[in-house]
């Protein structure tokens, strides 16, 4: 039976009882009592290559012995190689980009993207074009700027007033977008699959409208691929699924195989306007995280690796569709690739979803939640066919199927 750690010395914004984890291997983690769990959450969509990777440990430790930190005053080979690699991969898929601003977290990557967009608007059009548009149910992070672009009172209300100049338009509503977006805006920030906000997937029509309107009004289109990026939805970038043509793309969660690293990838039209000191970070893009990230990105970008994810994604779709058919309690499946979930219909989802997730945990399977009514699966990208079947079987059992 699972033993939870009670009242850990963390702030009360975290759970008062937590599973204590000690080690991991492949797609499994072990708790402090020695119980094994199949992890279908991957540290919130981070551990793309799974746990206990000797290759990642070897690369990190070699780099740590050589050089751990240099700051943004100096360049290192791992950081240059990673930036070049990301620019080339993105260039082949989504058009030309010019430079990579490294950071340490998803929020920080989006924070940089919002700043670059405002700087671009101000330096090209002058003041008065600073508004930022985000979409309903979006999640872009918890720092003040990213939080202000996250239209969810649950996250933002205690911290108001937020950054001014923010507006919201309905996700996938082409008409509303057309009537909202104009040249008062510096940027629109979007997710192709809303990772935290219920796993809705952007329509190709909505993506095409975003591309067109942003071009017409010279508004910077920011694709937040913090959760969807690097293979999670099948292609390397989720924008490829719907033909999104972002000006800026942000990456983080899986980038360095579990170490904190983010990338804000910008086009020449922004880069050409930047002056030394406009933006920066002390730790972002350090040689240790970048050396690991080079290996992670090259591994995931291999077409055979991506083809395997697409296959596992199709399998997951089938397994979850089976649950939707068999359970009166589940009204639908959302998401795509290895970022999918089921929508729970209950009078009180805030009680029912933890019940489902606790039952799975007690059966040795870890899951995530997305918004108030979706149970989310975001397994390591290396998950096998049998492991997915076992994981979904636990979910079926938790639902009484
Ligand atoms: N953007 C998206 C789409 C996310 O899913 C998240 C985190 O879940 C973030 C931004 C924020 O990332 P972080 O928690 O690393 O700041």
mmCIF file of N, CA and C and ligand atoms in Angstrom, residues 44 104-108 110 139-142 191 193 195-196 224-228 252-253 376, ligand 1:
data_model
loop_
_atom_site.group_PDB
_atom_site.id
_atom_site.type_symbol
_atom_site.label_atom_id
_atom_site.label_comp_id
_atom_site.label_asym_id
_atom_site.label_seq_id
_atom_site.Cartn_x
_atom_site.Cartn_y
_atom_site.Cartn_z
ATOM 1 N N UNK A 44 5.304 15.811 -15.255
ATOM 2 C CA UNK A 44 4.536 16.832 -15.999
ATOM 3 C C UNK A 44 5.139 17.040 -17.399
ATOM 4 N N UNK A 104 15.469 29.136 -18.131
ATOM 5 C CA UNK A 104 15.490 28.029 -17.171
ATOM 6 C C UNK A 104 14.158 27.350 -16.940
ATOM 7 N N UNK A 105 13.074 27.900 -17.466
ATOM 8 C CA UNK A 105 11.758 27.304 -17.223
ATOM 9 C C UNK A 105 10.814 27.754 -18.325
ATOM 10 N N UNK A 106 9.663 27.092 -18.391
ATOM 11 C CA UNK A 106 8.669 27.456 -19.382
ATOM 12 C C UNK A 106 8.197 28.885 -19.213
ATOM 13 N N UNK A 107 7.908 29.242 -17.972
ATOM 14 C CA UNK A 107 7.435 30.605 -17.706
ATOM 15 C C UNK A 107 8.448 31.634 -18.191
ATOM 16 N N UNK A 108 9.702 31.352 -17.907
ATOM 17 C CA UNK A 108 10.758 32.301 -18.281
ATOM 18 C C UNK A 108 10.883 32.414 -19.804
ATOM 19 N N UNK A 110 8.402 32.045 -21.934
ATOM 20 C CA UNK A 110 7.266 32.853 -22.399
ATOM 21 C C UNK A 110 7.428 34.320 -22.013
ATOM 22 N N UNK A 139 -2.680 28.156 -20.616
ATOM 23 C CA UNK A 139 -1.753 28.214 -19.477
ATOM 24 C C UNK A 139 -0.367 28.525 -20.018
ATOM 25 N N UNK A 140 0.189 29.660 -19.569
ATOM 26 C CA UNK A 140 1.509 30.039 -20.070
ATOM 27 C C UNK A 140 2.544 30.206 -18.961
ATOM 28 N N UNK A 141 2.153 29.971 -17.698
ATOM 29 C CA UNK A 141 3.140 30.020 -16.627
ATOM 30 C C UNK A 141 2.713 30.887 -15.474
ATOM 31 N N UNK A 142 3.589 30.969 -14.469
ATOM 32 C CA UNK A 142 3.195 31.601 -13.211
ATOM 33 C C UNK A 142 4.004 32.847 -12.849
ATOM 34 N N UNK A 191 -1.250 27.925 -27.599
ATOM 35 C CA UNK A 191 -0.820 26.518 -27.548
ATOM 36 C C UNK A 191 -1.605 25.755 -28.612
ATOM 37 N N UNK A 193 -2.013 22.401 -28.486
ATOM 38 C CA UNK A 193 -2.834 21.556 -27.606
ATOM 39 C C UNK A 193 -2.725 22.188 -26.223
ATOM 40 N N UNK A 195 -2.252 22.125 -22.867
ATOM 41 C CA UNK A 195 -1.759 21.087 -21.954
ATOM 42 C C UNK A 195 -2.401 21.109 -20.581
ATOM 43 N N UNK A 196 -2.477 22.286 -19.972
ATOM 44 C CA UNK A 196 -3.045 22.387 -18.619
ATOM 45 C C UNK A 196 -4.525 22.722 -18.665
ATOM 46 N N UNK A 224 3.533 28.682 -27.920
ATOM 47 C CA UNK A 224 4.036 28.126 -26.665
ATOM 48 C C UNK A 224 4.050 26.605 -26.821
ATOM 49 N N UNK A 225 5.226 26.070 -27.104
ATOM 50 C CA UNK A 225 5.375 24.617 -27.278
ATOM 51 C C UNK A 225 6.138 24.021 -26.094
ATOM 52 N N UNK A 226 5.947 24.669 -24.940
ATOM 53 C CA UNK A 226 6.600 24.196 -23.711
ATOM 54 C C UNK A 226 6.198 22.742 -23.424
ATOM 55 N N UNK A 227 4.921 22.442 -23.588
ATOM 56 C CA UNK A 227 4.435 21.095 -23.285
ATOM 57 C C UNK A 227 4.333 20.228 -24.545
ATOM 58 N N UNK A 228 4.003 20.850 -25.677
ATOM 59 C CA UNK A 228 3.757 20.077 -26.899
ATOM 60 C C UNK A 228 5.029 19.840 -27.721
ATOM 61 N N UNK A 252 10.521 24.037 -23.515
ATOM 62 C CA UNK A 252 11.204 23.838 -22.248
ATOM 63 C C UNK A 252 11.119 22.397 -21.752
ATOM 64 N N UNK A 253 9.965 21.991 -21.268
ATOM 65 C CA UNK A 253 9.855 20.783 -20.436
ATOM 66 C C UNK A 253 10.819 19.632 -20.790
ATOM 67 N N UNK A 376 -5.277 13.358 -17.539
ATOM 68 C CA UNK A 376 -4.299 13.511 -18.633
ATOM 69 C C UNK A 376 -3.222 12.421 -18.583
HETATM 70 N N1 LIG B 1 3.468 26.863 -20.940
HETATM 71 C C1 LIG B 1 2.867 25.676 -20.983
HETATM 72 C C2 LIG B 1 2.088 25.288 -22.197
HETATM 73 C C3 LIG B 1 2.954 24.793 -19.897
HETATM 74 O O1 LIG B 1 2.358 23.610 -19.939
HETATM 75 C C4 LIG B 1 3.711 25.195 -18.752
HETATM 76 C C5 LIG B 1 3.801 24.337 -17.581
HETATM 77 O O2 LIG B 1 3.044 23.436 -17.358
HETATM 78 C C6 LIG B 1 4.328 26.448 -18.772
HETATM 79 C C7 LIG B 1 4.189 27.262 -19.873
HETATM 80 C C8 LIG B 1 5.123 26.919 -17.587
HETATM 81 O O3 LIG B 1 6.279 26.178 -17.455
HETATM 82 P P1 LIG B 1 7.113 26.198 -16.082
HETATM 83 O O4 LIG B 1 6.268 25.508 -15.063
HETATM 84 O O5 LIG B 1 8.361 25.448 -16.401
HETATM 85 O O6 LIG B 1 7.380 27.620 -15.753
#
